[in-house]
Tab-separated table of C-alpha atoms and ligand atoms in Angstrom:
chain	number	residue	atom	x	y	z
X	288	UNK	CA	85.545	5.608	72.302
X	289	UNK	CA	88.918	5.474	71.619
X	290	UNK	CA	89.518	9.439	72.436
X	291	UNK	CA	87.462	8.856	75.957
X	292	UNK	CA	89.983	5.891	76.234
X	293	UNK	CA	92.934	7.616	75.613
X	294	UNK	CA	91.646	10.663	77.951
X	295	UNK	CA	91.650	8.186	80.690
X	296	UNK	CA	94.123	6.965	80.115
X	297	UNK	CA	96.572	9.773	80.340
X	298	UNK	CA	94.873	11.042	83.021
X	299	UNK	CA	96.279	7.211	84.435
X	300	UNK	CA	99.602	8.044	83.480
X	301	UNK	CA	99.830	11.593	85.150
X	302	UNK	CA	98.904	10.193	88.262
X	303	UNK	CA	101.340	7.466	88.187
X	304	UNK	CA	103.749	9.807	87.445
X	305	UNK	CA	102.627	12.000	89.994
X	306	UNK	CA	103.256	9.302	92.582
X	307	UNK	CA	106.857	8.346	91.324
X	308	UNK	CA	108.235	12.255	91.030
X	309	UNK	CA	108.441	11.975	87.166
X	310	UNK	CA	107.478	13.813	84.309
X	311	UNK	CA	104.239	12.454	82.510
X	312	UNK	CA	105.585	14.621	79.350
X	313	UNK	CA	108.663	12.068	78.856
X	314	UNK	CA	106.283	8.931	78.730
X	315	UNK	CA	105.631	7.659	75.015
X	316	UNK	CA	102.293	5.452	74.445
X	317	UNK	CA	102.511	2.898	72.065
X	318	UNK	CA	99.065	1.724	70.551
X	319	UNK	CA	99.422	-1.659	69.856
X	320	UNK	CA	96.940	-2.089	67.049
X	321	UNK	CA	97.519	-6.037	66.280
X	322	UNK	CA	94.176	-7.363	64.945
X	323	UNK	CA	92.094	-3.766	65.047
X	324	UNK	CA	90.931	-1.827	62.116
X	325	UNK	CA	92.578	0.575	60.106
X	326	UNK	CA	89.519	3.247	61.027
X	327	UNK	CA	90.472	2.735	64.529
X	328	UNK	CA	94.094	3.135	64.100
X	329	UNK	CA	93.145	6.670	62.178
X	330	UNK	CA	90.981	7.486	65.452
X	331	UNK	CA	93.842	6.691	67.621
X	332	UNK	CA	96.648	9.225	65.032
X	333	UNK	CA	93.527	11.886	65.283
X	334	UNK	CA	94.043	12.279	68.442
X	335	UNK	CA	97.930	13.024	68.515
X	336	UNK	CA	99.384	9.478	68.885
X	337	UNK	CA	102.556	9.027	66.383
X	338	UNK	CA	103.491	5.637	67.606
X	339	UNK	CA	101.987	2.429	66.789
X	340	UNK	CA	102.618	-1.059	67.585
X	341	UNK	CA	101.751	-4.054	65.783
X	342	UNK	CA	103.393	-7.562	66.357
X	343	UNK	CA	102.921	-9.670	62.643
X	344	UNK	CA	104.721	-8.271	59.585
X	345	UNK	CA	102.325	-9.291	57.110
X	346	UNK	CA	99.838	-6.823	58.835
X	347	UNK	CA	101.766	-4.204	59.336
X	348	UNK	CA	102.395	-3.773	55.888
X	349	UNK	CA	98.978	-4.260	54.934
X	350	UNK	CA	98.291	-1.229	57.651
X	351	UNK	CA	101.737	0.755	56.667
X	352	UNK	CA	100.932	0.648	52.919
X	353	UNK	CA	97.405	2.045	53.602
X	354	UNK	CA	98.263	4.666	56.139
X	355	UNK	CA	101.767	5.963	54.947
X	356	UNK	CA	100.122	8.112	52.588
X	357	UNK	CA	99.708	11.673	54.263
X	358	UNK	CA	100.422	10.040	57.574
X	359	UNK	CA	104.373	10.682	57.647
X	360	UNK	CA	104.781	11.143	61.513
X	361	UNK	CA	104.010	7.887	62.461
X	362	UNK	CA	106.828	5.767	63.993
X	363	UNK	CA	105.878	1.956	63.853
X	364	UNK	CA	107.180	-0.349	66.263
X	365	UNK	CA	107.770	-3.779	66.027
X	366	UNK	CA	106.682	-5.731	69.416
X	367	UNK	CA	105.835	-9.150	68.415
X	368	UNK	CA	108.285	-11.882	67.540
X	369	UNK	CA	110.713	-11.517	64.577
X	370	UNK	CA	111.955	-14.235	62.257
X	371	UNK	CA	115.388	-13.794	60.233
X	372	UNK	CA	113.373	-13.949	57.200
X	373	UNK	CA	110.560	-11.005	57.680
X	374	UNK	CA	113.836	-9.058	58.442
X	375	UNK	CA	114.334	-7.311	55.247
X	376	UNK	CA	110.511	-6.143	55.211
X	377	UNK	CA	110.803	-5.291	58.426
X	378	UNK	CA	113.882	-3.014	58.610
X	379	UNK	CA	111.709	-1.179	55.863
X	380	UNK	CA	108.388	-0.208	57.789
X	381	UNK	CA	109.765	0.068	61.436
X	382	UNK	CA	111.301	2.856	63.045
X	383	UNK	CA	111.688	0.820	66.339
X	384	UNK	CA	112.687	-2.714	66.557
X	385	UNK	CA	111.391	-3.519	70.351
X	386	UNK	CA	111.650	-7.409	70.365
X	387	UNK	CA	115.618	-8.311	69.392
X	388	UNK	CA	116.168	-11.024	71.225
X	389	UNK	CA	119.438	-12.451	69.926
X	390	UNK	CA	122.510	-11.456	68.620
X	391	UNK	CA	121.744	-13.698	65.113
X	392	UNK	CA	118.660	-11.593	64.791
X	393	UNK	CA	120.607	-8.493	65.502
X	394	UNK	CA	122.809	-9.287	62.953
X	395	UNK	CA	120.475	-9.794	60.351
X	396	UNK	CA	119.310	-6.547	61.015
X	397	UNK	CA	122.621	-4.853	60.652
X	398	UNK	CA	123.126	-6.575	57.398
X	399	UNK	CA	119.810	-5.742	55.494
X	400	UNK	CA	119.567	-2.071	57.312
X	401	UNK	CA	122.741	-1.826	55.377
X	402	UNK	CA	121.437	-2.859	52.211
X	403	UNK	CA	118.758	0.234	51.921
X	404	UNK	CA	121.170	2.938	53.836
X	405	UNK	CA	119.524	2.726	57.568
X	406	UNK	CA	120.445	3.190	60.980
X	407	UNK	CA	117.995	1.096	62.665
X	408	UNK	CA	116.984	1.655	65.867
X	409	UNK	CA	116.440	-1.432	68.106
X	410	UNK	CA	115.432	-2.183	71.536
X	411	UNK	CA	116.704	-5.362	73.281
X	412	UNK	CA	113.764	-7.656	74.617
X	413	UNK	CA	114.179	-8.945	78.194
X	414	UNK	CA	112.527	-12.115	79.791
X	415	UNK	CA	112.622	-10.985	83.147
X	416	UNK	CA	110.452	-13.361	84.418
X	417	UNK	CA	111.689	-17.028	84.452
X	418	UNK	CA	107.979	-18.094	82.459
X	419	UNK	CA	109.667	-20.554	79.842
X	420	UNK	CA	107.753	-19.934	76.588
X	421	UNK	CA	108.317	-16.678	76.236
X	422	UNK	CA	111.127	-14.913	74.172
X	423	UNK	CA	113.755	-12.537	75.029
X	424	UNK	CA	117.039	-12.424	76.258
X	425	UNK	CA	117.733	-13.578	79.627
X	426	UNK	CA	119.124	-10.707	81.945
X	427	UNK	CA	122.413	-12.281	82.393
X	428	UNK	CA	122.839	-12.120	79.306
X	429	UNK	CA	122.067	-9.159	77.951
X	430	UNK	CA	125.290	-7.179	78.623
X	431	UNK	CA	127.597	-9.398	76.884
X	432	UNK	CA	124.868	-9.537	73.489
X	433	UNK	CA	124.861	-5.945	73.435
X	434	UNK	CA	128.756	-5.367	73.652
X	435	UNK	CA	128.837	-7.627	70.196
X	436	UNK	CA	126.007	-5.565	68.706
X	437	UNK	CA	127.667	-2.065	69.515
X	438	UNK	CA	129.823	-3.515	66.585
X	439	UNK	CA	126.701	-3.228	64.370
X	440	UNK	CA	127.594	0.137	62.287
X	441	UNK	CA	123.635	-0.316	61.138
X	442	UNK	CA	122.091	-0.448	64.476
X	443	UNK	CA	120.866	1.816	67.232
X	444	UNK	CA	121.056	0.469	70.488
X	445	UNK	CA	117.821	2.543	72.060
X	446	UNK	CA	116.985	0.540	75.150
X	447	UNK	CA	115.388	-2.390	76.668
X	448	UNK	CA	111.558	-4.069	76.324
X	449	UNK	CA	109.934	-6.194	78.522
X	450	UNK	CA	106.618	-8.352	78.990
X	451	UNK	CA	105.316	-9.066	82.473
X	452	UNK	CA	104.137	-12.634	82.902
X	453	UNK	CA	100.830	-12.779	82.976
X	454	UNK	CA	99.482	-12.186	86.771
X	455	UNK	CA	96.219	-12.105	88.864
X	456	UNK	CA	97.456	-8.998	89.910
X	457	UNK	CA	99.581	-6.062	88.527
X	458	UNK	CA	101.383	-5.812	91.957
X	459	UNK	CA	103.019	-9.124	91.032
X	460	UNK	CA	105.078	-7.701	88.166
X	461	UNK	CA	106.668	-4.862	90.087
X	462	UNK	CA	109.717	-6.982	91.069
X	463	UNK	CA	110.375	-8.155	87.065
X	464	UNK	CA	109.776	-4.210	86.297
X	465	UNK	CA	112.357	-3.077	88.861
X	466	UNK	CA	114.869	-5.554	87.595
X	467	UNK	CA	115.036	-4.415	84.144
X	468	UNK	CA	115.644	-1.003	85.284
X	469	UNK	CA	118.002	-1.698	87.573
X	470	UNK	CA	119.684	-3.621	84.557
X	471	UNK	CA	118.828	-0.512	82.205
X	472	UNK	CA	120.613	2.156	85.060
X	473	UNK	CA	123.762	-0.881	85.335
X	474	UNK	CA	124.258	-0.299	81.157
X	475	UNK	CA	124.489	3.287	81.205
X	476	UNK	CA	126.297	3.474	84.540
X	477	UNK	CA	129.064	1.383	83.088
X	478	UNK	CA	128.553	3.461	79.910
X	479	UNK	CA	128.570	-0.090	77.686
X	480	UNK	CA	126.856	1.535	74.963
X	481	UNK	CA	128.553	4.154	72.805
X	482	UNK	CA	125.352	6.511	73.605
X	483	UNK	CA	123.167	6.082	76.850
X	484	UNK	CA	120.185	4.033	76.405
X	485	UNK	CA	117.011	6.240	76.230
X	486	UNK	CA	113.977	4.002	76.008
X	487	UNK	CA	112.638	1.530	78.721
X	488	UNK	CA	109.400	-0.320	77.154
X	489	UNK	CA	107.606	-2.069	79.677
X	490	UNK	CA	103.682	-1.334	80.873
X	491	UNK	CA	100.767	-2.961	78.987
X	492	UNK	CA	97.089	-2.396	79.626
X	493	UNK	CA	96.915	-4.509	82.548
X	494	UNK	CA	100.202	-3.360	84.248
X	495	UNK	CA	101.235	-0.110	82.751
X	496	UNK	CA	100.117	2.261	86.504
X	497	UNK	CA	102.910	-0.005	88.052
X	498	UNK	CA	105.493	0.135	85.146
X	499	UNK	CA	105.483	3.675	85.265
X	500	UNK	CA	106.074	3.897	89.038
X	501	UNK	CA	109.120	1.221	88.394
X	502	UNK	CA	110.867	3.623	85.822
X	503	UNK	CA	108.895	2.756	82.687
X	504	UNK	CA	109.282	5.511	79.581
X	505	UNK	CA	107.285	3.804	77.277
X	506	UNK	CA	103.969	1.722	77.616
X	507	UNK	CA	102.726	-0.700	74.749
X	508	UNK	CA	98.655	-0.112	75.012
X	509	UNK	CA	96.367	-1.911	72.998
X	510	UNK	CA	92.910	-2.932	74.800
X	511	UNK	CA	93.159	0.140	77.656
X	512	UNK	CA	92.896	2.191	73.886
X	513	UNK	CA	90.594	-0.162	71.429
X	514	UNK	CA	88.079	-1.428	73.772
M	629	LIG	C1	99.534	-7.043	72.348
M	629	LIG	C2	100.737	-6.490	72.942
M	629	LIG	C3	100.692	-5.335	73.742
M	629	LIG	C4	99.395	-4.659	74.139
M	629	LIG	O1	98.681	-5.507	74.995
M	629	LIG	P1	97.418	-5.008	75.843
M	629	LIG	O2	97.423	-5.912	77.026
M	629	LIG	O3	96.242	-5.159	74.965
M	629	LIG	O4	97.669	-3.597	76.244
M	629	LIG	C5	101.887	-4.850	74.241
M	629	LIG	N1	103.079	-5.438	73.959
M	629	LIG	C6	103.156	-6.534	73.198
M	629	LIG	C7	104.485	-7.129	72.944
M	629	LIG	C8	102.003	-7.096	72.675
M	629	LIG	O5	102.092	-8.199	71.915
């Protein structure tokens, strides 16, 4: 099931790519495995995916623990929520940071990357959408948190991560997708980090056809993949 998905679903992403002028070979998928099996995730690395999402720490490392073993490509991405104290496990399991959403949080980072050697990569989580309960940094402030975490000899500035609000239709989160690439094109116009930013995270299962056509390069998946 999970090959068939993931058939279609690139298949999805060629199109939309098709219908934007871009290059379906620079898109990364994500599966977001929260709450699914560790037989599934192995389906999803057998057929080529390296990057996986999960959004708890305590199951993460559960997963990471199991898989690392002979599975040394993987890149794990944090997505979900991240409290100062599940920093120093988590600067240990992920290769991508998606959901930094302050500049406290960022600093934690820096200090216990430091502690075990690492340049961690991060991406800075938007809430481009004015939908209260949901974390992330708002847009206007985003340039002035990432000038203070440039500072941060310990962390990679990769790019920005967003979640749509939740819609009746995809078409409604076009608008929140364009303004976070507008904001991503503004940062390395004005060259405010000391590399470009290269990632743009935004596209989930429900959305992902019109994050791609907004500028998306990488899409979080979880049910378009598991189910
Ligand atoms: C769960 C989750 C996803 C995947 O969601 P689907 O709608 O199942 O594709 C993507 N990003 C984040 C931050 C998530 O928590």
């Amino acid at each position: 099931m999970v090959e068939e998905n993931l058939r279609k679903i690139k298949e999805r992403i060629r199109s939309a790519c098709t219908r934007s002028n871009r290059d379906p070979g620079q898109i990364t998928i994500v599966a977001v495995s929260k709450g699914r099996p560790i037989e599934q995730i192995k389906e999803v690395l057998a057929c080529g995916i390296t990057d996986i999402g999960e959004n708890r720490i305590q199951e993460a490392v559960v997963k990471y623990n199991e898989l690392a073993a002979g599975q040394p490509a993987i890149t794990w991405h944090m997505v979900g929520h991240l409290q100062t104290n599940k920093v120093k496990e988590a600067v240990k399991i992920f290769g991508l940071i998606q959901s930094v959403d302050s500049l406290h949080l960022a600093q934690e980072i820096n200090k216990q990357a430091a502690k075990i050697n690492k340049l961690q990569d991060i991406l800075i989580e938007v809430k481009t959408s004015p939908e209260a309960a949901k974390s992330g940094l708002k847009p206007d402030e985003v340039i002035e948190v990432i000038n203070k975490i440039t500072g941060l000899p310990n962390i990679r500035m990769q790019g920005l991560m967003t979640i749509a609000p939740l819609a009746a239709s995809p078409e409604e989160a076009r608008p929140y997708f364009r303004g976070l690439k507008e904001l991503f094109d503004e940062i390395n116009a004005r060259r405010i980090t000391p590399e470009a930013l290269r990632m743009l995270s935004m596209g989930m299962t429900d959305d992902f056809e019109i994050a791609l056509e907004e500028g998306s390069n990488m899409v979080r998946l979880g049910r378009a993949i598991f189910e």
